[in-house]
Phi, psi and omega in degrees: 000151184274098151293138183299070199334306217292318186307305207288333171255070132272123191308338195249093189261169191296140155305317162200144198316001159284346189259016176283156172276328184295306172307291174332313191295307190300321190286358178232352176286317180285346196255296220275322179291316195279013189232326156313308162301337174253012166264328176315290191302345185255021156090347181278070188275335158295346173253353189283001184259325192301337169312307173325308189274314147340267227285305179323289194282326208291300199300301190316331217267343162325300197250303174316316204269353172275263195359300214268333160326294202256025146298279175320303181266335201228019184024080181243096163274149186201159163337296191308306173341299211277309167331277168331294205284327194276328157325314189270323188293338183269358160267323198292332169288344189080004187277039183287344159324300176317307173281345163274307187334316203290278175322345168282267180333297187268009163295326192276347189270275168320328208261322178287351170297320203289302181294343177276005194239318192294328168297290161322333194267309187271353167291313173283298205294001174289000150308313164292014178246347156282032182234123182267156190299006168201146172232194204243112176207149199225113186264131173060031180085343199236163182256126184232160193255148173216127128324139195305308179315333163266338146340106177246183209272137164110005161305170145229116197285132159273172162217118208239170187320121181087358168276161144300137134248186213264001178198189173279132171211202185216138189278129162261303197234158156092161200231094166213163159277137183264135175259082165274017163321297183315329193253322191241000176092344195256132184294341209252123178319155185216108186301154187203112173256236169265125190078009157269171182244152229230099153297130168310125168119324193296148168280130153287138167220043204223223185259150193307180193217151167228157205221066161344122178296123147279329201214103160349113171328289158000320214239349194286172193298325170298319196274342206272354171290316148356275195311301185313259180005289200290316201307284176327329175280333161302311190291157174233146198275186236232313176323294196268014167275300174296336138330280217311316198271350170286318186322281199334302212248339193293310189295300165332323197288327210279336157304293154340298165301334176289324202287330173288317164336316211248356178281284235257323175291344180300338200266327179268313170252218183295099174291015178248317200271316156280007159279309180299312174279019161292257184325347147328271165337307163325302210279298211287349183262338187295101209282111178261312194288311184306310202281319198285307176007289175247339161316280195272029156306309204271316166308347187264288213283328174295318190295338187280298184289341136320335187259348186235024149096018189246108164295124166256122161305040178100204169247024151271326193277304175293348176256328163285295208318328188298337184241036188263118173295300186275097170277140137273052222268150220238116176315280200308109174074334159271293154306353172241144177289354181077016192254033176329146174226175184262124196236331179205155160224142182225107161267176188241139165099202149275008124357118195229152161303339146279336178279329182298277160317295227270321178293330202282317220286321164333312144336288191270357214284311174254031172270155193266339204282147191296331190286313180326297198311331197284326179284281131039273177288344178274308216243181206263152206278122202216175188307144173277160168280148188262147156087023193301126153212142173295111197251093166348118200022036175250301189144185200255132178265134166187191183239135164224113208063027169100341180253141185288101175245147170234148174277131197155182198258133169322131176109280200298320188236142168307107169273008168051251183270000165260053161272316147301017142294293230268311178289316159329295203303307171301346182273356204249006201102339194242190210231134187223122183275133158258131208218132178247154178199120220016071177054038105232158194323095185267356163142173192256172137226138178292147158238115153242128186259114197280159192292167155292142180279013188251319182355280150351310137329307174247029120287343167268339177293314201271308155286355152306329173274356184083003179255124136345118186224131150250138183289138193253056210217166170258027180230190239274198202265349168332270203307276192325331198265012170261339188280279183329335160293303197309298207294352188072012149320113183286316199256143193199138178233140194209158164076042196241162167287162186293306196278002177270349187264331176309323168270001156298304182337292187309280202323320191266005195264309174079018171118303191308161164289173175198135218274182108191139170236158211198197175256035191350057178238297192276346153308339186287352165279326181320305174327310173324304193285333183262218217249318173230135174245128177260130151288128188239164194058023201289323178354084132125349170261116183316286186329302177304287179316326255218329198261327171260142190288336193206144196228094160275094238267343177249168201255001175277127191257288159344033126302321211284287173323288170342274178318344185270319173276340186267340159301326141296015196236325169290310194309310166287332164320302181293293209304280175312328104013298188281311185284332153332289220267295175305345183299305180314316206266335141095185170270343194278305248274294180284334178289345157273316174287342140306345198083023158314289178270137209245146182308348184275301182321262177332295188300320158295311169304346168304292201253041172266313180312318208284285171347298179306332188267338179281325154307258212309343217269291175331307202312337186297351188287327196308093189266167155227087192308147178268147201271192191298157190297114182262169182223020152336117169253152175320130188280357168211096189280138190299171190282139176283147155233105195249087187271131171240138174345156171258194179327158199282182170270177171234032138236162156151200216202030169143172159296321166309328165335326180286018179247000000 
């Protein structure tokens, strides 16, 4: 269908479907016709016709002057073309009744596309209404009201119990919880003190706050989800590329037929009677239904997953996510919250556990990695190490206080007389570091990173759905098969490199489409690699978002099934849409072109069908907020299946890698 570009990208869509123009129009083609008809029967017949005739161009004027546009500039047939050609031939025939009825009917078609893309539309930007006209920013010392837009970066926003805020920061003073529902889907409040970052949009719902500017309105994590979205709705999906080529070429064709229609009926019969069921044809062939279909599917189900905290990339992304047999799930920040902690120290010897700690964090002093961070965080702050290197997927070298030390994974440094410590502690969950010194084992430390309490939930949700899920991980196999037990996980690959999980994939899809997911930094070629790549916890990272096909923006991993069902409930949606829309055309196409069906006849059911797919299409909008976090672990866990890596690779930046 020709739909009004121009209408249709505007910031300011119609609010509600009377200010749309295709309805206005169609509500007075309709007043003029039915007022024709009953001045007609009361005998006034010359003006019930003019009326008549009146309403025929008043329903064209929707659709024609877009018609004869991309006729003119852009030498374009289209769905309107055809529409147009059956209009004018059905006043040139005397059928105008017939050609307004026509003009009605797909004027209510359009208008009603135009308001489902526009609902949808006004729907994502009201994300952006949750950034407020004016915030609290305190300059020179004295606090001034700014429009968001003046606001730069290196401002600092107070913020008091129940505001917004109006950009991206960093909490400088004060203590509170943020209410981010609105942004990530998730209902439960995220506590926040000094030095977390504080989203455009986000609630105080604490003690006031002051707030470092990080980012320009314009640029903030709201607009810039805003942006992503609409740019996705714009992509076209495997679905509707195929509409498009059926669309495409169909409308030539069905011109070339009518015209053999009405060429051929002239030599055996009545050229007035095939000329007409020509024009018939036009009507009964045009996927209007067809071409609308998957378009406005895709546009209904990202923007709805848009609102529960999931970016979808369009519609490729939303039609294999519809069709994922297979999860992957990656340990570290998805199944684990990602907040590791030091849970044990074992020194060996005269050795102690501050000393222990104080060498591995010496080590660790400029690393990023969560286990570093976790260690780090234990232990007390002293000289970093020198000559600090990195042995690709083992662990750290360096000098400290003269003497030679390393850092690693059991198996790289002997733990020796902690070996059966080392194993307790891995059977147990936690990732356990060895730290040597001039070749001997001066002790370990445990790190665990706790499980999600959803976790559980949502391996039963996913196999509730018929998908299969396996663990990804690089670390060793002890720790992924306790963590895979909580979770009810069967299947578990341990001990791999970020290109050792990319290359896992094929092996795990079996025929299946296959997800994975991860954080999408140390996660990106896998992300890369599978049929979707999902990010999880993505809210405000460039990297995650940018790398992955579907984002998840909130830290509730029941997101992940959620996005999973709602992709397929659109999918069936597109499915149903398309065979609607071929079904129609047919059945119309030889019963008009014999005379069965009459120009009236044909145009309601044409466009009563296009209505019905424009309908159905919406249902793809159809969401489920997710309810409170349950921590039930599975009541019968599957049987493990267990792989571990072969030899390391020569890349990667350390022992932590095995996380």
């Amino acid at each position: 269908m020709d739909a009004p570009e121009a209408e249709t990208h505007e910031n300011h869509e119609p609010e509600r479907w009377w200010q749309i123009r295709e309805l206005q129009l169609a509500a007075v083609a309709a007043v003029l016709l039915a007022v024709g008809w009953w001045l007609s029967s009361t005998g006034a017949e010359r003006v019930g016709d003019g009326l008549v005739l009146a309403s025929a161009v008043v329903g064209a004027a929707s659709f024609v002057p877009g018609t004869l546009r991309n006729l003119l500039r852009r030498r374009r047939v289209g769905v309107g073309t055809l529409m147009t050609i059956a209009a004018i031939g059905a006043v040139a025939l005397g059928q105008v009744t017939e050609a307004a009825m026509l003009g009605v009917l797909f004027s209510i078609a359009e208008g009603l596309e135009h308001y489902a893309i526009a609902r949808t539309r006004r729907g994502l930007r009201a994300l952006l209404g949750l950034v407020p006209p004016t915030a609290s920013v305190l300059r020179d010392g004295v606090e001034v009201q700014l429009a968001p837009d003046d606001i730069v970066v290196g401002d600092r926003m107070v913020l008091r119990p129940g505001e917004r805020a109006a950009t991206d920061g960093v909490i400088w003073a004060g203590r509170t919880n943020l209410d981010l529902s609105a942004i990530t889907g998730e209902s439960m409040p995220v506590e926040a003190g000094a030095g977390d970052v504080v989203h455009a949009g986000a609630i105080n719902g604490g003690g006031a706050i002051e707030v470092e500017v990080t980012a320009r309105a314009s640029d903030s994590s709201l607009a810039r989800i805003v942006h992503i979205v609409e740019e996705a709705q714009d992509r076209k999906g495997g679905g509707q590329r195929l509409a498009d080529r059926i669309a495409r070429p169909l409308v030539p064709a069905i011109m070339v037929l009518a015209a053999l229609i009405a060429g051929i009926g002239a030599v055996v019969g009545d050229p007035l009677v095939w000329l007409e069921r020509a024009l018939v044809v036009l009507v009964a062939a045009s996927p209007c239904a067809l071409a609308i279909s998957i378009p406005l599917t895709v546009v209904a189900a990202v923007g709805a997953a848009s609102k529960q905290g999931a970016l979808v990339k369009g519609g490729a992304a939303l039609e294999e996510l519809g069709r994922i047999g297979t999860v992957a799930l990656d340990k570290t920040g998805t199944l684990t919250r990602n907040a590791p902690q030091v849970v044990e120290v074992l020194p060996t010897g005269d050795a102690t556990s501050t000393g222990v700690l104080a060498t591995a964090a010496a080590l660790e002093a400029r690393s990023e990695h969560p286990l570093a961070r976790a260690i780090l965080a234990a232990a007390d702050s002293g000289q970093p190490a020198i000559d600090v290197t990195a042995v690709p997927g083992h662990g750290l070298t360096g000098r400290v206080d003269g003497s030679s030390v390393r850092l690693g994974k059991p198996g790289w440094i002997d733990p020796g007389p902690l070996a059966h410590d080392v194993e307790r502690l891995q059977q147990a969950g936690a990732t356990v570091v060895l730290i040597e010194q001039d070749d001997v084992v001066l002790g370990a430390i445990a790190v665990r990173d706790e499980l999600r309490p959803e976790a559980p939930e949502v391996i039963g949700r996913l196999s509730g759905l018929g998908i299969s899920t396996a663990m990804v991980t690089g670390d060793n196999t002890r720790t992924a098969t306790a963590l895979a037990t909580q979770a009810g996980i069967g299947t578990v690959h341990a001990e791999l490199l970020p290109e050792d999980k990319a290359a896992l994939l094929s092996e795990l899809r079996n025929g299946r489409r296959i997800a994975m997911v991860g954080d999408g930094v140390n996660d990106a070629p896998a992300l890369a690699t599978a049929d979707v790549g999902i990010a999880m916890g993505a809210m405000g990272t460039d990297v995650a978002i940018e790398t992955a096909d579907v984002a998840l923006m909130g830290e509730d991993l029941r997101h992940l099934p959620q996005v999973l069902a709602h992709a397929r409930h659109a999918r069936r949606v597109m499915l149903q849409n398309v065979g609607l829309s071929l079904a129609i055309i047919g059945v119309l196409i030889p019963l008009a072109a014999f005379g069965v069906l009459g120009l009236a006849t044909v145009v309601f059911v044409h466009e009563a069908a296009e209505v019905l797919i424009i309908l159905n299409a919406i249902r793809a909008a159809r969401t489920t907020s997710l309810p409170e976090v349950t921590t039930a672990l599975p009541s019968t866990p599957q049987p493990l299946s267990l792989t571990v890596a072969g030899p390391s690779k020569q890349n990667g930046s350390g022992c932590c890698d095995a996380c």
